[in-house]
CSV table of C-alpha atoms in Angstrom, one decimal:
chain,number,residue,atom,x,y,z
A,1,MET,CA,7.0,0.1,-0.4
A,2,LYS,CA,8.8,1.5,-3.4
A,3,GLU,CA,9.4,4.8,-1.7
A,4,ALA,CA,10.6,3.2,1.6
A,5,LEU,CA,13.0,0.8,-0.1
A,6,ALA,CA,14.5,3.6,-2.2
A,7,GLN,CA,15.1,5.6,1.0
A,8,VAL,CA,16.6,2.6,2.7
A,9,LEU,CA,19.0,1.9,-0.2
A,10,ALA,CA,20.0,5.6,-0.3
A,11,VAL,CA,21.8,5.1,3.0
A,12,ARG,CA,24.3,3.1,1.0
A,13,GLY,CA,24.3,5.0,-2.2
A,14,THR,CA,22.6,7.3,-4.6
A,15,THR,CA,19.2,5.8,-5.6
A,16,ALA,CA,16.8,6.6,-8.4
A,17,ARG,CA,13.1,5.7,-8.4
A,18,ASN,CA,9.9,6.4,-10.3
A,19,HIS,CA,8.3,9.8,-9.6
A,20,LEU,CA,4.9,9.1,-7.9
A,21,ASN,CA,2.9,6.9,-10.2
A,22,LEU,CA,5.0,7.0,-13.4
A,23,ASN,CA,5.0,3.2,-13.7
A,24,ASN,CA,2.9,2.2,-16.7
A,25,ARG,CA,3.9,1.6,-20.4
A,26,ILE,CA,4.6,5.4,-20.8
A,27,GLY,CA,5.7,6.4,-17.3
A,28,LEU,CA,8.2,3.5,-16.7
A,29,PRO,CA,10.4,4.2,-19.7
A,30,LEU,CA,10.2,8.0,-18.9
A,31,SER,CA,11.4,7.1,-15.3
A,32,ILE,CA,14.3,5.1,-16.7
A,33,LEU,CA,15.3,7.9,-19.1
A,34,ASN,CA,15.3,10.3,-16.2
A,35,ALA,CA,17.3,8.1,-13.8
A,36,SER,CA,21.0,8.8,-13.4
A,37,ALA,CA,23.4,6.3,-14.8
A,38,ASP,CA,25.7,7.1,-11.9
A,39,ALA,CA,23.2,5.9,-9.2
A,40,SER,CA,24.0,3.0,-7.2
A,41,PHE,CA,20.5,1.6,-7.2
A,42,TRP,CA,17.4,2.1,-9.4
A,43,VAL,CA,14.0,1.2,-7.6
A,44,LEU,CA,11.4,1.0,-10.4
A,45,GLU,CA,7.8,0.1,-9.9
A,46,ALA,CA,5.9,-1.6,-12.8
A,47,GLY,CA,2.1,-0.8,-12.8
A,48,ILE,CA,-0.1,-3.1,-14.8
A,49,SER,CA,-3.9,-3.1,-15.6
A,50,GLU,CA,-4.0,-5.2,-18.8
A,51,PRO,CA,-2.9,-8.8,-19.5
A,52,GLY,CA,0.1,-7.9,-21.7
A,53,ASP,CA,1.4,-5.1,-19.5
A,54,MET,CA,3.9,-7.0,-17.4
A,55,ASP,CA,5.5,-8.7,-20.3
A,56,GLU,CA,6.1,-5.4,-22.0
A,57,LEU,CA,7.4,-3.7,-18.9
A,58,GLY,CA,9.4,-6.7,-17.9
A,59,THR,CA,11.2,-6.7,-21.2
A,60,ILE,CA,12.1,-3.1,-20.6
A,61,LEU,CA,13.2,-3.6,-17.0
A,62,ARG,CA,15.1,-6.9,-16.9
A,63,PRO,CA,15.7,-6.3,-13.2
A,64,ASP,CA,18.5,-7.7,-11.1
A,65,CYS,CA,16.0,-8.1,-8.4
A,66,GLY,CA,12.2,-8.6,-8.9
A,67,ILE,CA,9.8,-8.0,-6.1
A,68,VAL,CA,6.2,-9.1,-5.9
A,69,LEU,CA,4.7,-7.5,-2.7
A,70,ASN,CA,1.2,-8.8,-2.8
A,71,ALA,CA,-1.7,-9.9,-4.9
A,72,GLY,CA,-5.1,-8.7,-4.0
A,73,ALA,CA,-8.0,-7.9,-6.3
A,74,ALA,CA,-7.0,-4.8,-8.3
A,75,HIS,CA,-7.7,-3.9,-12.0
A,76,THR,CA,-9.8,-7.0,-12.2
A,77,ARG,CA,-11.7,-5.5,-15.1
A,78,GLY,CA,-8.5,-6.0,-17.1
A,79,LEU,CA,-6.8,-8.8,-15.2
A,80,GLY,CA,-9.7,-10.9,-14.1
A,81,ASP,CA,-9.3,-13.6,-16.7
A,82,LYS,CA,-6.3,-15.3,-15.0
A,83,GLY,CA,-6.1,-13.1,-11.8
A,84,THR,CA,-3.7,-10.5,-10.4
A,85,ALA,CA,-1.4,-13.0,-8.9
A,86,HIS,CA,-0.7,-14.5,-12.4
A,87,TYR,CA,0.1,-11.3,-14.1
A,88,LYS,CA,2.1,-9.8,-11.2
A,89,SER,CA,4.3,-12.9,-10.9
A,90,ARG,CA,5.2,-12.7,-14.6
A,91,LEU,CA,7.7,-10.0,-13.5
A,92,LEU,CA,9.9,-12.8,-12.3
A,93,LYS,CA,10.3,-14.2,-15.8
A,94,TYR,CA,12.4,-11.1,-16.6
A,95,VAL,CA,14.8,-11.1,-13.7
A,96,GLN,CA,18.3,-11.3,-14.9
A,97,THR,CA,20.1,-14.7,-15.0
A,98,GLY,CA,21.7,-15.2,-11.6
A,99,GLY,CA,19.4,-12.4,-10.1
A,100,LYS,CA,17.1,-12.4,-7.1
A,101,ALA,CA,13.3,-12.7,-6.7
A,102,PHE,CA,11.5,-11.6,-3.6
A,103,VAL,CA,7.9,-12.7,-3.1
A,104,CYS,CA,5.4,-12.4,-0.2
A,105,ALA,CA,4.5,-15.9,1.1
A,106,ASP,CA,1.1,-14.7,2.6
A,107,TYR,CA,-0.9,-15.0,-0.7
A,108,PRO,CA,-1.8,-18.6,-1.7
A,109,ASP,CA,-2.5,-17.6,-5.3
A,110,LEU,CA,0.8,-15.9,-5.6
A,111,MET,CA,2.6,-18.8,-4.1
A,112,ARG,CA,0.9,-21.2,-6.7
A,113,GLU,CA,2.0,-19.0,-9.5
A,114,VAL,CA,5.5,-18.7,-8.3
A,115,GLY,CA,5.6,-22.5,-7.9
A,116,LEU,CA,4.7,-22.9,-11.6
A,117,LEU,CA,7.6,-20.6,-12.5
A,118,ALA,CA,10.1,-22.3,-10.1
A,119,PRO,CA,11.7,-24.6,-12.7
A,120,GLN,CA,12.3,-21.8,-15.2
A,121,LEU,CA,13.8,-19.6,-12.4
A,122,ARG,CA,16.1,-22.5,-11.2
A,123,GLY,CA,17.3,-23.0,-14.7
A,124,ARG,CA,18.5,-19.4,-14.9
A,125,GLY,CA,19.9,-19.4,-11.4
A,126,VAL,CA,17.4,-16.9,-10.0
A,127,GLU,CA,17.4,-17.1,-6.2
A,128,VAL,CA,13.9,-17.0,-4.9
A,129,ASN,CA,13.5,-15.4,-1.4
A,130,PHE,CA,10.1,-15.3,0.5
A,131,PHE,CA,9.1,-12.7,3.1
A,132,SER,CA,6.0,-12.6,5.4
A,133,ALA,CA,3.9,-10.6,7.7
A,134,ALA,CA,2.1,-13.7,8.9
A,135,GLY,CA,5.0,-15.9,10.0
A,136,ALA,CA,5.1,-18.1,6.9
A,137,LYS,CA,7.5,-21.0,7.4
A,138,GLU,CA,9.0,-20.5,3.9
A,139,ALA,CA,10.0,-16.9,4.7
A,140,MET,CA,13.6,-15.9,5.2
A,141,CYS,CA,12.4,-12.6,6.6
A,142,THR,CA,9.3,-11.9,8.6
A,143,ALA,CA,8.0,-8.7,10.4
A,144,VAL,CA,5.4,-8.1,13.1
A,145,TYR,CA,3.7,-4.8,14.0
A,146,LEU,CA,4.3,-3.9,17.7
A,147,GLY,CA,2.5,-0.7,17.9
A,148,SER,CA,3.1,3.1,17.6
A,149,ALA,CA,6.7,4.4,17.9
A,150,SER,CA,5.9,8.1,17.4
A,151,ALA,CA,3.2,10.2,15.9
A,152,THR,CA,4.3,9.1,12.4
A,153,HIS,CA,6.1,5.8,12.7
A,154,GLY,CA,5.2,2.3,13.8
A,155,ARG,CA,7.5,-0.2,15.5
A,156,PHE,CA,8.1,-3.6,14.0
A,157,LEU,CA,10.0,-6.8,15.1
A,158,VAL,CA,11.9,-8.2,12.2
A,159,ARG,CA,13.4,-11.6,11.9
A,160,VAL,CA,15.8,-12.4,9.0
A,161,ASP,CA,18.0,-15.5,8.6
A,162,GLY,CA,17.8,-16.3,12.3
A,163,ARG,CA,18.5,-12.9,13.6
A,164,GLU,CA,16.1,-10.3,14.9
A,165,CYS,CA,15.8,-6.6,15.7
A,166,ALA,CA,13.1,-3.9,16.3
A,167,VAL,CA,12.8,-1.1,13.8
A,168,ASN,CA,10.8,2.0,13.3
A,169,ALA,CA,9.1,2.7,9.9
A,170,PRO,CA,6.5,5.0,8.5
A,171,PHE,CA,3.8,2.3,8.4
A,172,ARG,CA,1.2,0.8,10.7
A,173,GLY,CA,-0.5,-2.6,11.1
A,174,SER,CA,-0.3,-5.7,9.0
A,175,TYR,CA,0.2,-3.8,5.8
A,176,GLY,CA,3.2,-2.0,7.4
A,177,ALA,CA,4.7,-5.3,8.5
A,178,GLU,CA,4.5,-6.6,4.9
A,179,ASN,CA,6.3,-3.5,3.6
A,180,VAL,CA,8.9,-3.7,6.3
A,181,ALA,CA,9.6,-7.4,5.7
A,182,ALA,CA,9.9,-6.7,1.9
A,183,CYS,CA,12.4,-3.7,2.4
A,184,PHE,CA,14.4,-5.6,4.9
A,185,ALA,CA,14.6,-8.8,2.8
A,186,VAL,CA,15.7,-7.0,-0.3
A,187,ALA,CA,18.2,-4.7,1.4
A,188,TRP,CA,19.7,-7.5,3.5
A,189,ARG,CA,20.2,-9.9,0.6
A,190,ILE,CA,22.0,-7.2,-1.5
A,191,GLY,CA,24.4,-6.4,1.3
A,192,LEU,CA,23.1,-3.7,3.6
A,193,SER,CA,23.7,-4.1,7.3
A,194,PHE,CA,21.1,-4.3,10.1
A,195,ASP,CA,22.1,-0.7,11.2
A,196,GLU,CA,21.9,0.7,7.6
A,197,ILE,CA,18.4,-0.8,7.0
A,198,SER,CA,17.2,0.3,10.4
A,199,GLN,CA,18.5,3.8,9.9
A,200,GLY,CA,16.9,4.1,6.4
A,201,LEU,CA,13.5,2.8,7.6
A,202,ALA,CA,13.5,5.2,10.6
A,203,ALA,CA,14.3,8.2,8.4
A,204,ALA,CA,11.8,7.2,5.6
A,205,GLU,CA,8.9,9.4,5.0
A,206,PRO,CA,5.7,8.4,3.1
A,207,PRO,CA,4.9,10.2,-0.2
A,208,ARG,CA,2.0,12.5,-0.3
A,209,GLN,CA,-1.5,10.9,-0.1
A,210,ARG,CA,0.0,7.6,1.3
A,211,PHE,CA,-1.1,7.2,4.9
A,212,VAL,CA,0.1,10.8,5.7
A,213,GLN,CA,-0.9,11.8,9.2
A,214,VAL,CA,-1.9,15.4,10.0
A,215,ARG,CA,-3.0,16.7,13.3
A,216,ARG,CA,-5.7,19.4,13.5
A,217,GLY,CA,-6.9,20.3,17.1
A,218,GLU,CA,-7.8,17.0,18.7
A,219,CYS,CA,-8.3,15.3,15.4
A,220,LEU,CA,-5.8,12.9,13.7
A,221,ILE,CA,-6.4,12.9,9.9
A,222,ILE,CA,-5.0,10.1,7.8
A,223,ASP,CA,-4.7,11.0,4.1
A,224,ASP,CA,-4.4,7.8,2.1
A,225,THR,CA,-6.3,9.2,-1.0
A,226,TYR,CA,-3.8,8.3,-3.7
A,227,ASN,CA,-5.7,5.2,-4.8
A,228,ALA,CA,-7.7,2.2,-3.5
A,229,ASN,CA,-8.4,-1.5,-4.2
A,230,PRO,CA,-10.0,-4.0,-1.9
A,231,LEU,CA,-6.8,-5.2,-0.4
A,232,SER,CA,-5.4,-1.7,0.4
A,233,ALA,CA,-8.7,-0.2,1.5
A,234,GLY,CA,-9.3,-3.0,3.9
A,235,ARG,CA,-5.9,-2.7,5.3
A,236,MET,CA,-6.0,1.1,5.7
A,237,VAL,CA,-9.3,0.7,7.7
A,238,GLU,CA,-7.6,-1.9,9.9
A,239,ALA,CA,-4.5,0.3,10.5
A,240,ALA,CA,-6.7,3.4,11.2
A,241,ALA,CA,-8.8,1.4,13.6
A,242,ALA,CA,-5.6,0.4,15.5
A,243,LEU,CA,-4.5,4.0,15.6
A,244,ALA,CA,-7.9,5.1,17.0
A,245,GLY,CA,-7.6,2.5,19.6
A,246,GLU,CA,-4.1,3.6,20.6
A,247,GLU,CA,-5.3,7.3,20.7
A,248,GLY,CA,-8.5,6.4,22.6
A,249,LYS,CA,-10.6,8.4,20.0
A,250,PRO,CA,-13.5,7.5,17.8
A,251,LEU,CA,-12.9,6.3,14.3
A,252,VAL,CA,-14.6,8.1,11.3
A,253,LEU,CA,-14.3,6.6,7.8
A,254,VAL,CA,-14.4,9.0,4.8
A,255,MET,CA,-14.3,6.5,1.9
A,256,GLY,CA,-14.7,6.4,-1.9
A,257,GLU,CA,-15.6,3.9,-4.6
A,258,MET,CA,-13.0,1.5,-5.8
A,259,LEU,CA,-12.7,1.5,-9.6
A,260,GLU,CA,-11.7,-1.0,-12.3
A,261,LEU,CA,-13.1,-3.9,-10.5
A,262,GLY,CA,-15.3,-5.2,-13.3
A,263,GLU,CA,-17.6,-8.1,-12.4
A,264,VAL,CA,-16.5,-8.3,-8.9
A,265,ALA,CA,-17.2,-4.6,-8.0
A,266,GLU,CA,-20.4,-5.3,-6.0
A,267,SER,CA,-19.1,-8.2,-4.0
A,268,ALA,CA,-15.8,-6.4,-3.4
A,269,HIS,CA,-17.6,-3.3,-2.0
A,270,GLU,CA,-19.9,-5.4,0.1
A,271,GLU,CA,-16.8,-7.1,1.6
A,272,LEU,CA,-15.3,-3.8,2.2
A,273,GLY,CA,-18.4,-2.6,4.0
A,274,LEU,CA,-18.2,-5.7,6.2
A,275,ARG,CA,-14.5,-4.8,7.1
A,276,MET,CA,-15.5,-1.2,7.8
A,277,ALA,CA,-18.2,-2.4,10.2
A,278,GLN,CA,-15.7,-4.6,12.0
A,279,ALA,CA,-13.6,-1.5,12.6
A,280,ALA,CA,-16.6,-0.1,14.7
A,281,PRO,CA,-16.5,3.4,13.2
A,282,ALA,CA,-18.5,6.2,14.8
A,283,ALA,CA,-19.6,7.5,11.5
A,284,VAL,CA,-19.1,6.6,7.7
A,285,PHE,CA,-19.0,9.1,4.8
A,286,TRP,CA,-19.2,7.6,1.3
A,287,LYS,CA,-18.4,9.3,-2.1
A,288,GLY,CA,-19.1,7.7,-5.5
A,289,GLY,CA,-21.0,4.6,-6.6
A,290,MET,CA,-21.6,1.3,-5.0
A,291,ALA,CA,-23.2,2.9,-1.9
A,292,ASP,CA,-25.8,0.1,-1.7
A,293,SER,CA,-23.1,-2.5,-1.7
A,294,ILE,CA,-21.3,-0.7,1.1
A,295,ARG,CA,-24.5,-0.4,3.0
A,296,ARG,CA,-25.2,-4.2,2.7
A,297,GLY,CA,-21.8,-5.0,4.0
A,298,LEU,CA,-22.0,-2.5,6.9
A,299,ALA,CA,-25.4,-4.0,7.9
A,300,GLY,CA,-24.0,-7.6,7.6
A,301,GLY,CA,-21.2,-6.6,9.9
A,302,GLY,CA,-23.7,-5.3,12.5
A,303,TYR,CA,-23.0,-1.5,11.9
A,304,THR,CA,-25.9,0.6,12.9
A,305,GLY,CA,-24.3,4.0,13.0
A,306,ALA,CA,-24.6,7.0,10.7
A,307,PHE,CA,-24.0,6.6,7.0
A,308,TYR,CA,-23.6,9.8,4.9
A,309,PRO,CA,-23.4,9.6,1.0
A,310,ILE,CA,-21.7,12.7,-0.2
A,311,ALA,CA,-21.2,14.2,-3.7
A,312,GLY,CA,-18.4,16.6,-3.0
A,313,GLY,CA,-16.7,19.2,-0.8
A,314,GLN,CA,-19.7,21.4,-0.4
A,315,GLU,CA,-22.0,18.8,0.9
A,316,PHE,CA,-19.2,17.5,3.2
A,317,SER,CA,-18.5,21.0,4.5
A,318,ALA,CA,-22.2,21.5,5.3
A,319,LEU,CA,-22.3,18.1,7.2
A,320,LEU,CA,-19.3,19.2,9.3
A,321,ASP,CA,-21.3,22.0,10.6
A,322,GLU,CA,-23.7,19.5,12.1
A,323,ILE,CA,-21.4,16.6,12.9
A,324,PRO,CA,-18.2,17.5,14.8
A,325,LEU,CA,-15.4,15.0,13.9
A,326,SER,CA,-13.0,16.2,16.6
A,327,PRO,CA,-11.8,14.5,18.8
A,328,GLY,CA,-11.4,11.6,16.4
A,329,VAL,CA,-9.2,9.6,14.0
A,330,VAL,CA,-10.4,10.3,10.4
A,331,LEU,CA,-9.3,8.1,7.5
A,332,PHE,CA,-9.8,9.2,3.9
A,333,LYS,CA,-9.4,6.5,1.3
A,334,GLY,CA,-10.7,5.9,-2.2
A,335,SER,CA,-9.7,5.6,-5.8
A,336,ARG,CA,-8.1,8.6,-7.5
A,337,SER,CA,-11.2,9.7,-9.4
A,338,ASN,CA,-13.0,10.4,-6.1
A,339,LYS,CA,-10.5,13.2,-5.4
A,340,LEU,CA,-10.9,12.6,-1.7
A,341,GLU,CA,-7.8,14.9,-1.1
A,342,ARG,CA,-10.3,17.8,-1.6
A,343,LEU,CA,-12.3,16.5,1.4
A,344,VAL,CA,-9.1,16.3,3.4
A,345,ASP,CA,-8.6,20.0,2.6
A,346,VAL,CA,-12.1,20.8,3.7
A,347,LEU,CA,-11.7,19.2,7.0
A,348,CYS,CA,-8.2,20.7,7.7
A,349,ASN,CA,-9.6,24.2,6.9
A,350,VAL,CA,-12.4,24.0,9.6
A,351,LEU,CA,-10.1,22.6,12.3
A,352,PRO,CA,-7.4,24.5,14.2
A,353,GLU,CA,-3.8,23.7,13.9
A,354,ALA,CA,-2.5,21.2,16.4
A,355,GLY,CA,-2.1,23.0,19.6
A,356,GLY,CA,-4.1,25.9,18.4
A,357,ASN,CA,-7.4,27.3,19.7
């Protein structure tokens, strides 16, 4: 969402943003130091994994607009004592007096935490705006996924302050609708027009390893290998399954262990396995630990297809000699340490360029 919002705001003026994942206690200050003072907008992401991180980063940021996109289970090893929603919502404590807060209304835990902060935010004149991909009644902006608009973009119906329009954006499915609603809400509230926002979203491109779609022969490869948590992994499976349905091709999942989940790791992986089963894949490849939990989830969801634990590129390459994945839609998704981008390269190297022989 950070990348898309920056590209939308760039329609109006020069926009600075964090480079890739330079968003922690070291990366965020570096991003600020590298940002141009002449830019019209700074779009800066705060990445947290420990209880004190948001307070430290919020003190540095003091944003005019604070955005909390979602609140799934992530970094629960460090944030599990009070929950991710509690620590993410603390960003709003540091919004400038008279500033704006933007919060997704689709997460009950997040809404509860924002409710607790409401008196303090009102006291400082902070305007709280809600957005939604589920039609929440509190939302000033909602978005709904309508289907594919092109090989790389989805089409979304956006409603904001009683008006509506259809836009194209480099997202798919419900996660895409959430991102579109957030971008539209922020840009609209700070003064961009419908045309400017639509233009920015249509021209936006995802950064590398973020649902990047590559065609090789009759295979659509989805590279979302940048990172993974239970929320993002489940949503990418859902989006890939929708694409497979639109393409009329079987879905193949090449997934990897989700890290930093602490005590909820086993249950989170079992739940992911269940969601994978619901997508009805033709085959599942798994890299990293928690394979037994994934198997339990798959079995609980009624999956009876092939399951291939793999250690790395060599083993994956050998399996590709026996198991053709084309035609198909192949999703690669896992935490960074799995280095699933190397498996993307393996598959790309054995398949012809789109339109080739």
